[in-house]
PDB file of C-alpha atoms in Angstrom:
ATOM      1  CA  MET A   1      15.862 -28.576  41.180  1.00  0.00           C
ATOM      2  CA  GLU A   2      16.216 -27.695  37.488  1.00  0.00           C
ATOM      3  CA  LEU A   3      17.545 -30.268  35.026  1.00  0.00           C
ATOM      4  CA  GLU A   4      20.580 -28.094  34.375  1.00  0.00           C
ATOM      5  CA  GLU A   5      21.528 -28.261  38.053  1.00  0.00           C
ATOM      6  CA  LEU A   6      20.979 -32.029  38.147  1.00  0.00           C
ATOM      7  CA  TYR A   7      23.209 -32.387  35.108  1.00  0.00           C
ATOM      8  CA  ARG A   8      26.044 -30.651  36.960  1.00  0.00           C
ATOM      9  CA  ARG A   9      25.772 -33.142  39.843  1.00  0.00           C
ATOM     10  CA  ASP A  10      27.568 -36.494  39.649  1.00  0.00           C
ATOM     11  CA  LEU A  11      24.503 -38.698  40.027  1.00  0.00           C
ATOM     12  CA  SER A  12      26.602 -41.842  39.734  1.00  0.00           C
ATOM     13  CA  LEU A  13      27.652 -41.109  43.333  1.00  0.00           C
ATOM     14  CA  LEU A  14      24.139 -42.112  44.400  1.00  0.00           C
ATOM     15  CA  ILE A  15      24.679 -45.581  42.943  1.00  0.00           C
ATOM     16  CA  ALA A  16      27.866 -45.833  44.964  1.00  0.00           C
ATOM     17  CA  LEU A  17      25.877 -44.808  48.071  1.00  0.00           C
ATOM     18  CA  GLN A  18      23.513 -47.742  47.518  1.00  0.00           C
ATOM     19  CA  VAL A  19      26.454 -50.137  47.264  1.00  0.00           C
ATOM     20  CA  LEU A  20      28.099 -48.700  50.396  1.00  0.00           C
ATOM     21  CA  ILE A  21      24.886 -49.104  52.364  1.00  0.00           C
ATOM     22  CA  GLU A  22      24.455 -52.698  51.177  1.00  0.00           C
ATOM     23  CA  GLU A  23      28.070 -53.671  51.914  1.00  0.00           C
ATOM     24  CA  ARG A  24      28.645 -51.562  55.079  1.00  0.00           C
ATOM     25  CA  SER A  25      32.313 -51.646  54.088  1.00  0.00           C
ATOM     26  CA  VAL A  26      34.505 -49.437  51.918  1.00  0.00           C
ATOM     27  CA  THR A  27      36.655 -52.429  51.016  1.00  0.00           C
ATOM     28  CA  GLN A  28      33.738 -54.589  49.851  1.00  0.00           C
ATOM     29  CA  ALA A  29      32.066 -51.679  48.068  1.00  0.00           C
ATOM     30  CA  ALA A  30      35.327 -50.999  46.211  1.00  0.00           C
ATOM     31  CA  LYS A  31      35.352 -54.578  44.927  1.00  0.00           C
ATOM     32  CA  ARG A  32      31.797 -54.301  43.589  1.00  0.00           C
ATOM     33  CA  LEU A  33      32.503 -50.958  41.968  1.00  0.00           C
ATOM     34  CA  HIS A  34      35.812 -52.193  40.527  1.00  0.00           C
ATOM     35  CA  LEU A  35      37.641 -49.331  42.200  1.00  0.00           C
ATOM     36  CA  SER A  36      40.543 -49.049  44.604  1.00  0.00           C
ATOM     37  CA  GLN A  37      39.810 -48.632  48.315  1.00  0.00           C
ATOM     38  CA  SER A  38      41.242 -45.125  48.280  1.00  0.00           C
ATOM     39  CA  ALA A  39      39.060 -44.122  45.292  1.00  0.00           C
ATOM     40  CA  THR A  40      35.985 -45.468  47.081  1.00  0.00           C
ATOM     41  CA  SER A  41      36.930 -43.506  50.202  1.00  0.00           C
ATOM     42  CA  ARG A  42      37.099 -40.346  48.082  1.00  0.00           C
ATOM     43  CA  ILE A  43      33.641 -41.122  46.705  1.00  0.00           C
ATOM     44  CA  LEU A  44      32.295 -41.391  50.238  1.00  0.00           C
ATOM     45  CA  SER A  45      33.847 -38.019  51.063  1.00  0.00           C
ATOM     46  CA  ARG A  46      32.214 -36.441  48.010  1.00  0.00           C
ATOM     47  CA  LEU A  47      28.862 -37.974  48.955  1.00  0.00           C
ATOM     48  CA  ARG A  48      29.074 -36.455  52.438  1.00  0.00           C
ATOM     49  CA  THR A  49      29.749 -33.047  50.887  1.00  0.00           C
ATOM     50  CA  MET A  50      27.002 -33.338  48.262  1.00  0.00           C
ATOM     51  CA  LEU A  51      24.324 -34.569  50.666  1.00  0.00           C
ATOM     52  CA  GLY A  52      25.413 -32.614  53.762  1.00  0.00           C
ATOM     53  CA  ASP A  53      25.389 -35.633  56.078  1.00  0.00           C
ATOM     54  CA  PRO A  54      28.082 -37.943  57.516  1.00  0.00           C
ATOM     55  CA  LEU A  55      26.091 -40.886  56.074  1.00  0.00           C
ATOM     56  CA  PHE A  56      28.028 -43.525  58.083  1.00  0.00           C
ATOM     57  CA  THR A  57      29.583 -43.988  61.471  1.00  0.00           C
ATOM     58  CA  ARG A  58      32.092 -46.720  62.176  1.00  0.00           C
ATOM     59  CA  VAL A  59      30.933 -49.464  64.530  1.00  0.00           C
ATOM     60  CA  GLY A  60      33.753 -51.959  64.932  1.00  0.00           C
ATOM     61  CA  PRO A  61      34.899 -53.194  61.484  1.00  0.00           C
ATOM     62  CA  SER A  62      31.732 -52.069  59.670  1.00  0.00           C
ATOM     63  CA  LEU A  63      30.012 -48.853  58.679  1.00  0.00           C
ATOM     64  CA  GLN A  64      26.661 -48.038  60.253  1.00  0.00           C
ATOM     65  CA  PRO A  65      24.366 -45.917  57.980  1.00  0.00           C
ATOM     66  CA  THR A  66      22.807 -42.826  59.486  1.00  0.00           C
ATOM     67  CA  ASP A  67      19.052 -42.436  59.463  1.00  0.00           C
ATOM     68  CA  PHE A  68      19.421 -40.000  56.560  1.00  0.00           C
ATOM     69  CA  ALA A  69      21.482 -42.540  54.575  1.00  0.00           C
ATOM     70  CA  LEU A  70      18.816 -45.213  55.150  1.00  0.00           C
ATOM     71  CA  SER A  71      16.159 -42.725  54.032  1.00  0.00           C
ATOM     72  CA  CYS A  72      18.172 -42.065  50.858  1.00  0.00           C
ATOM     73  CA  GLN A  73      18.420 -45.787  50.206  1.00  0.00           C
ATOM     74  CA  GLN A  74      14.667 -46.226  50.438  1.00  0.00           C
ATOM     75  CA  ARG A  75      13.913 -43.244  48.210  1.00  0.00           C
ATOM     76  CA  LEU A  76      16.476 -44.263  45.596  1.00  0.00           C
ATOM     77  CA  GLN A  77      15.255 -47.840  45.174  1.00  0.00           C
ATOM     78  CA  ALA A  78      12.444 -47.037  42.714  1.00  0.00           C
ATOM     79  CA  PRO A  79      14.348 -44.621  40.423  1.00  0.00           C
ATOM     80  CA  ILE A  80      17.424 -46.879  40.357  1.00  0.00           C
ATOM     81  CA  ALA A  81      15.237 -49.835  39.408  1.00  0.00           C
ATOM     82  CA  GLU A  82      13.700 -47.759  36.596  1.00  0.00           C
ATOM     83  CA  LEU A  83      17.141 -46.704  35.365  1.00  0.00           C
ATOM     84  CA  SER A  84      18.324 -50.315  35.428  1.00  0.00           C
ATOM     85  CA  HIS A  85      15.336 -51.326  33.322  1.00  0.00           C
ATOM     86  CA  LEU A  86      15.904 -48.415  30.934  1.00  0.00           C
ATOM     87  CA  LEU A  87      19.594 -49.185  30.428  1.00  0.00           C
ATOM     88  CA  ALA A  88      19.281 -52.963  30.306  1.00  0.00           C
ATOM     89  CA  PRO A  89      19.643 -54.635  26.889  1.00  0.00           C
ATOM     90  CA  ARG A  90      16.216 -54.710  25.302  1.00  0.00           C
ATOM     91  CA  GLU A  91      15.153 -58.226  24.448  1.00  0.00           C
ATOM     92  CA  PHE A  92      12.478 -58.624  21.826  1.00  0.00           C
ATOM     93  CA  THR A  93      10.075 -61.536  22.143  1.00  0.00           C
ATOM     94  CA  PRO A  94       7.918 -61.770  18.999  1.00  0.00           C
ATOM     95  CA  SER A  95       5.213 -63.877  20.654  1.00  0.00           C
ATOM     96  CA  GLN A  96       4.633 -61.106  23.221  1.00  0.00           C
ATOM     97  CA  CYS A  97       4.776 -58.175  20.812  1.00  0.00           C
ATOM     98  CA  ARG A  98       1.614 -56.075  20.368  1.00  0.00           C
ATOM     99  CA  GLN A  99       3.226 -53.385  18.233  1.00  0.00           C
ATOM    100  CA  LYS A 100       1.743 -51.918  15.067  1.00  0.00           C
ATOM    101  CA  PHE A 101       3.974 -51.935  11.989  1.00  0.00           C
ATOM    102  CA  THR A 102       3.342 -49.957   8.809  1.00  0.00           C
ATOM    103  CA  ILE A 103       4.781 -51.347   5.585  1.00  0.00           C
ATOM    104  CA  ALA A 104       4.861 -49.363   2.331  1.00  0.00           C
ATOM    105  CA  VAL A 105       4.723 -51.487  -0.810  1.00  0.00           C
ATOM    106  CA  THR A 106       4.593 -51.317  -4.577  1.00  0.00           C
ATOM    107  CA  ASP A 107       1.873 -53.100  -6.560  1.00  0.00           C
ATOM    108  CA  PHE A 108       4.330 -55.944  -7.159  1.00  0.00           C
ATOM    109  CA  ALA A 109       5.178 -56.260  -3.470  1.00  0.00           C
ATOM    110  CA  MET A 110       1.485 -56.165  -2.565  1.00  0.00           C
ATOM    111  CA  GLN A 111       0.652 -59.112  -4.797  1.00  0.00           C
ATOM    112  CA  ALA A 112       3.839 -61.186  -4.813  1.00  0.00           C
ATOM    113  CA  LEU A 113       5.590 -60.452  -1.514  1.00  0.00           C
ATOM    114  CA  MET A 114       2.957 -59.651   1.108  1.00  0.00           C
ATOM    115  CA  PRO A 115       1.292 -63.101   0.778  1.00  0.00           C
ATOM    116  CA  LEU A 116       4.660 -64.532   1.823  1.00  0.00           C
ATOM    117  CA  ILE A 117       5.437 -61.942   4.492  1.00  0.00           C
ATOM    118  CA  LEU A 118       2.151 -61.847   6.406  1.00  0.00           C
ATOM    119  CA  PRO A 119       1.889 -65.559   7.312  1.00  0.00           C
ATOM    120  CA  ARG A 120       5.509 -65.566   8.468  1.00  0.00           C
ATOM    121  CA  LEU A 121       5.042 -62.476  10.658  1.00  0.00           C
ATOM    122  CA  TYR A 122       1.768 -63.576  12.253  1.00  0.00           C
ATOM    123  CA  SER A 123       2.971 -67.133  12.867  1.00  0.00           C
ATOM    124  CA  ARG A 124       5.790 -65.718  14.987  1.00  0.00           C
ATOM    125  CA  ALA A 125       4.038 -62.660  16.459  1.00  0.00           C
ATOM    126  CA  PRO A 126       0.276 -63.314  16.495  1.00  0.00           C
ATOM    127  CA  GLU A 127      -0.563 -60.157  18.485  1.00  0.00           C
ATOM    128  CA  ILE A 128       1.024 -57.593  16.147  1.00  0.00           C
ATOM    129  CA  GLN A 129      -0.895 -55.259  13.855  1.00  0.00           C
ATOM    130  CA  ILE A 130       0.098 -54.605  10.242  1.00  0.00           C
ATOM    131  CA  GLU A 131      -0.922 -51.671   8.070  1.00  0.00           C
ATOM    132  CA  VAL A 132      -0.005 -51.843   4.378  1.00  0.00           C
ATOM    133  CA  THR A 133       0.192 -48.603   2.411  1.00  0.00           C
ATOM    134  CA  PRO A 134       1.378 -47.677  -1.115  1.00  0.00           C
ATOM    135  CA  VAL A 135       4.980 -46.576  -1.566  1.00  0.00           C
ATOM    136  CA  GLN A 136       5.388 -42.896  -2.424  1.00  0.00           C
ATOM    137  CA  HIS A 137       8.629 -42.994  -4.390  1.00  0.00           C
ATOM    138  CA  GLN A 138       9.056 -39.230  -4.628  1.00  0.00           C
ATOM    139  CA  GLU A 139       8.244 -38.732  -0.940  1.00  0.00           C
ATOM    140  CA  LEU A 140      10.000 -41.756   0.533  1.00  0.00           C
ATOM    141  CA  GLN A 141      12.070 -39.652   2.925  1.00  0.00           C
ATOM    142  CA  THR A 142       8.939 -38.034   4.341  1.00  0.00           C
ATOM    143  CA  GLN A 143       6.979 -41.272   4.334  1.00  0.00           C
ATOM    144  CA  LEU A 144       9.602 -43.090   6.419  1.00  0.00           C
ATOM    145  CA  GLY A 145      10.329 -40.047   8.550  1.00  0.00           C
ATOM    146  CA  LEU A 146       7.483 -37.704   9.423  1.00  0.00           C
ATOM    147  CA  LYS A 147       4.689 -40.080   8.394  1.00  0.00           C
ATOM    148  CA  GLY A 148       6.004 -42.899  10.558  1.00  0.00           C
ATOM    149  CA  VAL A 149       6.102 -45.719   8.012  1.00  0.00           C
ATOM    150  CA  ASP A 150       8.415 -48.425   9.349  1.00  0.00           C
ATOM    151  CA  VAL A 151       9.744 -50.012   6.156  1.00  0.00           C
ATOM    152  CA  ALA A 152       9.267 -49.623   2.419  1.00  0.00           C
ATOM    153  CA  MET A 153       9.869 -52.156  -0.350  1.00  0.00           C
ATOM    154  CA  CYS A 154      10.632 -50.727  -3.788  1.00  0.00           C
ATOM    155  CA  ARG A 155      13.184 -50.273  -6.522  1.00  0.00           C
ATOM    156  CA  ALA A 156      16.531 -48.789  -5.578  1.00  0.00           C
ATOM    157  CA  ILE A 157      16.447 -45.004  -5.443  1.00  0.00           C
ATOM    158  CA  ASN A 158      19.063 -42.319  -5.012  1.00  0.00           C
ATOM    159  CA  ASN A 159      20.698 -42.809  -1.637  1.00  0.00           C
ATOM    160  CA  ASN A 160      19.680 -40.510   1.208  1.00  0.00           C
ATOM    161  CA  THR A 161      21.843 -40.195   4.291  1.00  0.00           C
ATOM    162  CA  GLN A 162      18.826 -40.476   6.607  1.00  0.00           C
ATOM    163  CA  LEU A 163      17.500 -43.627   4.947  1.00  0.00           C
ATOM    164  CA  MET A 164      18.977 -47.032   5.628  1.00  0.00           C
ATOM    165  CA  GLN A 165      18.588 -49.750   3.032  1.00  0.00           C
ATOM    166  CA  LYS A 166      19.288 -53.386   2.299  1.00  0.00           C
ATOM    167  CA  GLU A 167      19.149 -55.097  -1.058  1.00  0.00           C
ATOM    168  CA  MET A 168      16.411 -57.717  -1.129  1.00  0.00           C
ATOM    169  CA  GLY A 169      17.180 -59.121  -4.567  1.00  0.00           C
ATOM    170  CA  GLN A 170      16.457 -58.549  -8.222  1.00  0.00           C
ATOM    171  CA  VAL A 171      13.132 -58.236  -9.996  1.00  0.00           C
ATOM    172  CA  GLY A 172      12.891 -58.969 -13.682  1.00  0.00           C
ATOM    173  CA  VAL A 173      10.018 -58.910 -16.138  1.00  0.00           C
ATOM    174  CA  ARG A 174       8.456 -62.104 -17.489  1.00  0.00           C
ATOM    175  CA  PRO A 175       5.801 -62.573 -20.184  1.00  0.00           C
ATOM    176  CA  VAL A 176       3.000 -65.050 -19.458  1.00  0.00           C
ATOM    177  CA  VAL A 177       0.559 -66.561 -21.953  1.00  0.00           C
ATOM    178  CA  ALA A 178      -2.390 -68.907 -21.752  1.00  0.00           C
ATOM    179  CA  PRO A 179      -1.737 -72.626 -22.479  1.00  0.00           C
ATOM    180  CA  ASP A 180      -3.795 -72.409 -25.698  1.00  0.00           C
ATOM    181  CA  HIS A 181      -2.045 -69.242 -26.933  1.00  0.00           C
ATOM    182  CA  PRO A 182      -0.300 -69.606 -30.331  1.00  0.00           C
ATOM    183  CA  LEU A 183       2.989 -68.773 -28.557  1.00  0.00           C
ATOM    184  CA  ALA A 184       2.527 -71.178 -25.671  1.00  0.00           C
ATOM    185  CA  ASN A 185       5.084 -73.667 -26.993  1.00  0.00           C
ATOM    186  CA  LYS A 186       7.317 -71.224 -28.854  1.00  0.00           C
ATOM    187  CA  GLN A 187      10.198 -68.996 -27.946  1.00  0.00           C
ATOM    188  CA  LEU A 188       9.071 -65.386 -28.024  1.00  0.00           C
ATOM    189  CA  GLN A 189      10.420 -63.070 -30.695  1.00  0.00           C
ATOM    190  CA  PRO A 190      10.472 -59.248 -30.517  1.00  0.00           C
ATOM    191  CA  GLU A 191       7.904 -58.981 -33.297  1.00  0.00           C
ATOM    192  CA  ASP A 192       5.449 -61.024 -31.198  1.00  0.00           C
ATOM    193  CA  PHE A 193       5.039 -57.926 -29.043  1.00  0.00           C
ATOM    194  CA  GLN A 194       3.779 -56.114 -32.137  1.00  0.00           C
ATOM    195  CA  ARG A 195       1.500 -58.939 -33.237  1.00  0.00           C
ATOM    196  CA  TYR A 196      -0.366 -59.623 -30.000  1.00  0.00           C
ATOM    197  CA  PRO A 197      -2.018 -57.238 -27.510  1.00  0.00           C
ATOM    198  CA  LEU A 198      -0.232 -56.657 -24.223  1.00  0.00           C
ATOM    199  CA  ALA A 199      -1.448 -56.394 -20.641  1.00  0.00           C
ATOM    200  CA  ILE A 200       0.901 -54.996 -17.998  1.00  0.00           C
ATOM    201  CA  VAL A 201       0.313 -55.820 -14.334  1.00  0.00           C
ATOM    202  CA  ALA A 202       2.095 -54.484 -11.218  1.00  0.00           C
ATOM    203  CA  ILE A 203       4.810 -52.742 -13.246  1.00  0.00           C
ATOM    204  CA  SER A 204       5.901 -49.358 -11.867  1.00  0.00           C
ATOM    205  CA  ASP A 205       6.321 -46.273 -14.044  1.00  0.00           C
ATOM    206  CA  GLY A 206      10.092 -46.591 -13.805  1.00  0.00           C
ATOM    207  CA  VAL A 207      10.131 -50.229 -14.933  1.00  0.00           C
ATOM    208  CA  LYS A 208       7.532 -49.446 -17.620  1.00  0.00           C
ATOM    209  CA  ALA A 209       9.899 -46.794 -18.998  1.00  0.00           C
ATOM    210  CA  LEU A 210      12.726 -49.349 -19.137  1.00  0.00           C
ATOM    211  CA  LEU A 211      10.419 -51.798 -20.882  1.00  0.00           C
ATOM    212  CA  ASP A 212       9.331 -49.185 -23.418  1.00  0.00           C
ATOM    213  CA  GLU A 213      12.950 -48.316 -24.143  1.00  0.00           C
ATOM    214  CA  ALA A 214      13.848 -51.972 -24.658  1.00  0.00           C
ATOM    215  CA  MET A 215      10.902 -52.412 -27.051  1.00  0.00           C
ATOM    216  CA  ALA A 216      11.596 -49.194 -28.961  1.00  0.00           C
ATOM    217  CA  PRO A 217      13.175 -50.925 -31.991  1.00  0.00           C
ATOM    218  CA  TRP A 218       9.880 -52.797 -32.498  1.00  0.00           C
ATOM    219  CA  PRO A 219       7.217 -50.060 -32.249  1.00  0.00           C
ATOM    220  CA  GLY A 220       3.521 -50.521 -32.558  1.00  0.00           C
ATOM    221  CA  GLY A 221       2.723 -52.930 -29.719  1.00  0.00           C
ATOM    222  CA  GLN A 222      -0.718 -52.250 -28.313  1.00  0.00           C
ATOM    223  CA  VAL A 223      -1.062 -52.164 -24.527  1.00  0.00           C
ATOM    224  CA  ILE A 224      -4.759 -52.875 -24.048  1.00  0.00           C
ATOM    225  CA  LEU A 225      -4.591 -52.988 -20.260  1.00  0.00           C
ATOM    226  CA  ARG A 226      -2.316 -51.632 -17.560  1.00  0.00           C
ATOM    227  CA  THR A 227      -3.458 -52.341 -14.017  1.00  0.00           C
ATOM    228  CA  PRO A 228      -2.201 -53.042 -10.498  1.00  0.00           C
ATOM    229  CA  SER A 229      -4.819 -55.817 -10.239  1.00  0.00           C
ATOM    230  CA  LEU A 230      -3.906 -59.274 -11.417  1.00  0.00           C
ATOM    231  CA  ASP A 231      -7.546 -60.382 -11.391  1.00  0.00           C
ATOM    232  CA  ASN A 232      -8.430 -57.821 -14.063  1.00  0.00           C
ATOM    233  CA  ALA A 233      -5.807 -59.193 -16.421  1.00  0.00           C
ATOM    234  CA  LEU A 234      -6.669 -62.837 -15.760  1.00  0.00           C
ATOM    235  CA  THR A 235     -10.303 -62.139 -16.587  1.00  0.00           C
ATOM    236  CA  LEU A 236      -9.292 -60.522 -19.861  1.00  0.00           C
ATOM    237  CA  MET A 237      -7.101 -63.502 -20.807  1.00  0.00           C
ATOM    238  CA  GLY A 238     -10.251 -65.590 -21.095  1.00  0.00           C
ATOM    239  CA  PHE A 239     -11.217 -63.985 -24.404  1.00  0.00           C
ATOM    240  CA  LYS A 240      -8.079 -62.175 -25.608  1.00  0.00           C
ATOM    241  CA  GLN A 241      -4.980 -63.832 -27.069  1.00  0.00           C
ATOM    242  CA  MET A 242      -2.687 -61.475 -25.262  1.00  0.00           C
ATOM    243  CA  ILE A 243       0.738 -61.460 -23.683  1.00  0.00           C
ATOM    244  CA  LEU A 244       0.571 -60.736 -19.976  1.00  0.00           C
ATOM    245  CA  ILE A 245       3.669 -58.936 -18.655  1.00  0.00           C
ATOM    246  CA  LEU A 246       4.427 -59.387 -14.949  1.00  0.00           C
ATOM    247  CA  PRO A 247       7.347 -58.901 -12.581  1.00  0.00           C
ATOM    248  CA  SER A 248       9.396 -62.057 -12.226  1.00  0.00           C
ATOM    249  CA  GLY A 249       8.484 -63.943  -9.104  1.00  0.00           C
ATOM    250  CA  LEU A 250       4.878 -62.914  -9.470  1.00  0.00           C
ATOM    251  CA  ALA A 251       4.849 -64.414 -12.979  1.00  0.00           C
ATOM    252  CA  GLU A 252       5.980 -67.802 -11.685  1.00  0.00           C
ATOM    253  CA  GLN A 253       3.418 -67.771  -8.880  1.00  0.00           C
ATOM    254  CA  VAL A 254       0.586 -66.856 -11.259  1.00  0.00           C
ATOM    255  CA  ALA A 255       1.635 -69.532 -13.742  1.00  0.00           C
ATOM    256  CA  GLN A 256       1.601 -72.205 -11.048  1.00  0.00           C
ATOM    257  CA  GLN A 257      -1.794 -71.158  -9.728  1.00  0.00           C
ATOM    258  CA  HIS A 258      -3.553 -70.702 -13.096  1.00  0.00           C
ATOM    259  CA  GLU A 259      -1.715 -73.179 -15.345  1.00  0.00           C
ATOM    260  CA  LEU A 260      -0.194 -70.495 -17.559  1.00  0.00           C
ATOM    261  CA  ARG A 261       3.075 -70.545 -19.466  1.00  0.00           C
ATOM    262  CA  VAL A 262       5.977 -68.340 -18.367  1.00  0.00           C
ATOM    263  CA  LYS A 263       8.156 -67.101 -21.211  1.00  0.00           C
ATOM    264  CA  THR A 264      11.406 -65.169 -21.508  1.00  0.00           C
ATOM    265  CA  LEU A 265      11.728 -61.638 -22.864  1.00  0.00           C
ATOM    266  CA  PRO A 266      13.291 -61.692 -26.341  1.00  0.00           C
ATOM    267  CA  PHE A 267      15.288 -58.538 -25.604  1.00  0.00           C
ATOM    268  CA  PRO A 268      17.522 -57.491 -22.691  1.00  0.00           C
ATOM    269  CA  LEU A 269      16.239 -55.383 -19.799  1.00  0.00           C
ATOM    270  CA  PRO A 270      18.494 -53.527 -17.327  1.00  0.00           C
ATOM    271  CA  ARG A 271      19.031 -54.997 -13.870  1.00  0.00           C
ATOM    272  CA  ILE A 272      16.281 -53.929 -11.464  1.00  0.00           C
ATOM    273  CA  ASP A 273      17.293 -54.113  -7.791  1.00  0.00           C
ATOM    274  CA  TYR A 274      14.647 -54.304  -5.092  1.00  0.00           C
ATOM    275  CA  HIS A 275      15.496 -52.766  -1.726  1.00  0.00           C
ATOM    276  CA  LEU A 276      14.112 -52.550   1.783  1.00  0.00           C
ATOM    277  CA  PHE A 277      14.257 -48.984   3.148  1.00  0.00           C
ATOM    278  CA  TRP A 278      13.874 -47.635   6.675  1.00  0.00           C
ATOM    279  CA  HIS A 279      14.704 -44.438   8.557  1.00  0.00           C
ATOM    280  CA  SER A 280      17.870 -44.174  10.629  1.00  0.00           C
ATOM    281  CA  ARG A 281      15.787 -43.296  13.712  1.00  0.00           C
ATOM    282  CA  ILE A 282      14.669 -46.941  14.052  1.00  0.00           C
ATOM    283  CA  ASP A 283      17.851 -48.623  12.867  1.00  0.00           C
ATOM    284  CA  HIS A 284      18.728 -50.094  16.281  1.00  0.00           C
ATOM    285  CA  ASP A 285      15.206 -50.816  17.537  1.00  0.00           C
ATOM    286  CA  SER A 286      14.995 -54.555  18.296  1.00  0.00           C
ATOM    287  CA  ALA A 287      11.391 -54.935  17.102  1.00  0.00           C
ATOM    288  CA  GLN A 288      12.223 -53.154  13.857  1.00  0.00           C
ATOM    289  CA  GLN A 289      15.323 -55.290  13.358  1.00  0.00           C
ATOM    290  CA  TRP A 290      13.170 -58.395  13.762  1.00  0.00           C
ATOM    291  CA  LEU A 291      10.630 -57.067  11.244  1.00  0.00           C
ATOM    292  CA  ARG A 292      13.321 -56.403   8.644  1.00  0.00           C
ATOM    293  CA  GLU A 293      14.940 -59.798   9.119  1.00  0.00           C
ATOM    294  CA  GLU A 294      11.604 -61.581   8.711  1.00  0.00           C
ATOM    295  CA  ILE A 295      10.742 -59.621   5.556  1.00  0.00           C
ATOM    296  CA  ILE A 296      14.106 -60.444   3.990  1.00  0.00           C
ATOM    297  CA  ALA A 297      13.764 -64.130   4.864  1.00  0.00           C
ATOM    298  CA  ALA A 298      10.147 -64.366   3.655  1.00  0.00           C
ATOM    299  CA  THR A 299      10.819 -62.751   0.280  1.00  0.00           C
ATOM    300  CA  ALA A 300      14.069 -64.534  -0.551  1.00  0.00           C
ATOM    301  CA  PRO A 301      12.381 -67.371  -2.529  1.00  0.00           C
ATOM    302  CA  VAL A 302      10.848 -64.847  -4.938  1.00  0.00           C
ATOM    303  CA  LEU A 303      13.627 -62.282  -5.182  1.00  0.00           C
ATOM    304  CA  SER A 304      16.399 -64.865  -5.390  1.00  0.00           C
ATOM    305  CA  GLY A 305      14.713 -66.520  -8.350  1.00  0.00           C
ATOM    306  CA  THR A 306      14.094 -69.797  -6.501  1.00  0.00           C
ATOM    307  CA  LEU A 307      10.553 -70.051  -7.844  1.00  0.00           C
ATOM    308  CA  ALA A 308      11.605 -69.327 -11.437  1.00  0.00           C
TER     309      ALA A 308
END
């Protein structure tokens, strides 16, 4: 039978048939189906018409299924069990999950957030697989849609109706200097960014543009290094009296680990919101909901400024 023909049949009647066979009583079946006795009797009449068989004969106070009805019951057990499993609320157990998740990240998220996210995820779901890939800001819709990336962490972008998002927190920009730098124990001034060479780490093009605009009244600062790699900049700090510019959160972590001094920008920078993005197709998936909740919880200490 074609699907179109099946669609025109009231397949819920077959569930009622199973209940009638189990109860052998229209009255008891009506109670289980939360219907009146007369409505259940009409269902039985429709079943007899649809299946072309009397289905039951009355033996005293109970209904006796025909051989055909018993055959239907046996054949329906497997598909009804599958439907019950399909329609049952899906419970997600992290410890039993073997799913692969793909996370798109910026350079900042790679260095500052993923070291917090990965231990949290694997401690709760040790059998999962994680793939980390760079965010493609201009192709985020495609990346989260056709390319199958599960979530992306990046600056807020223009809203898209097919992309869901949640604000993770704010990311600022913090200068860092070595403990023996002439500015180590001083408050930074705008002209310091003209006097000393700069290294910029894990700062996106968009944030770099904001930084350049904020520094415009004090031109002439020399950026001697721009890199996604923190190690490159730390190596250079060993023989250059430079100002290292990092995203906030990452700056505090680096300062703690390498005994550096975190400073404050001497000029204002616009608010930079960091968001978690995902496609609407996976919005209600329980495993994906768990992943998003864990990412938000893991990154809160950095993006809320707790480490600052």
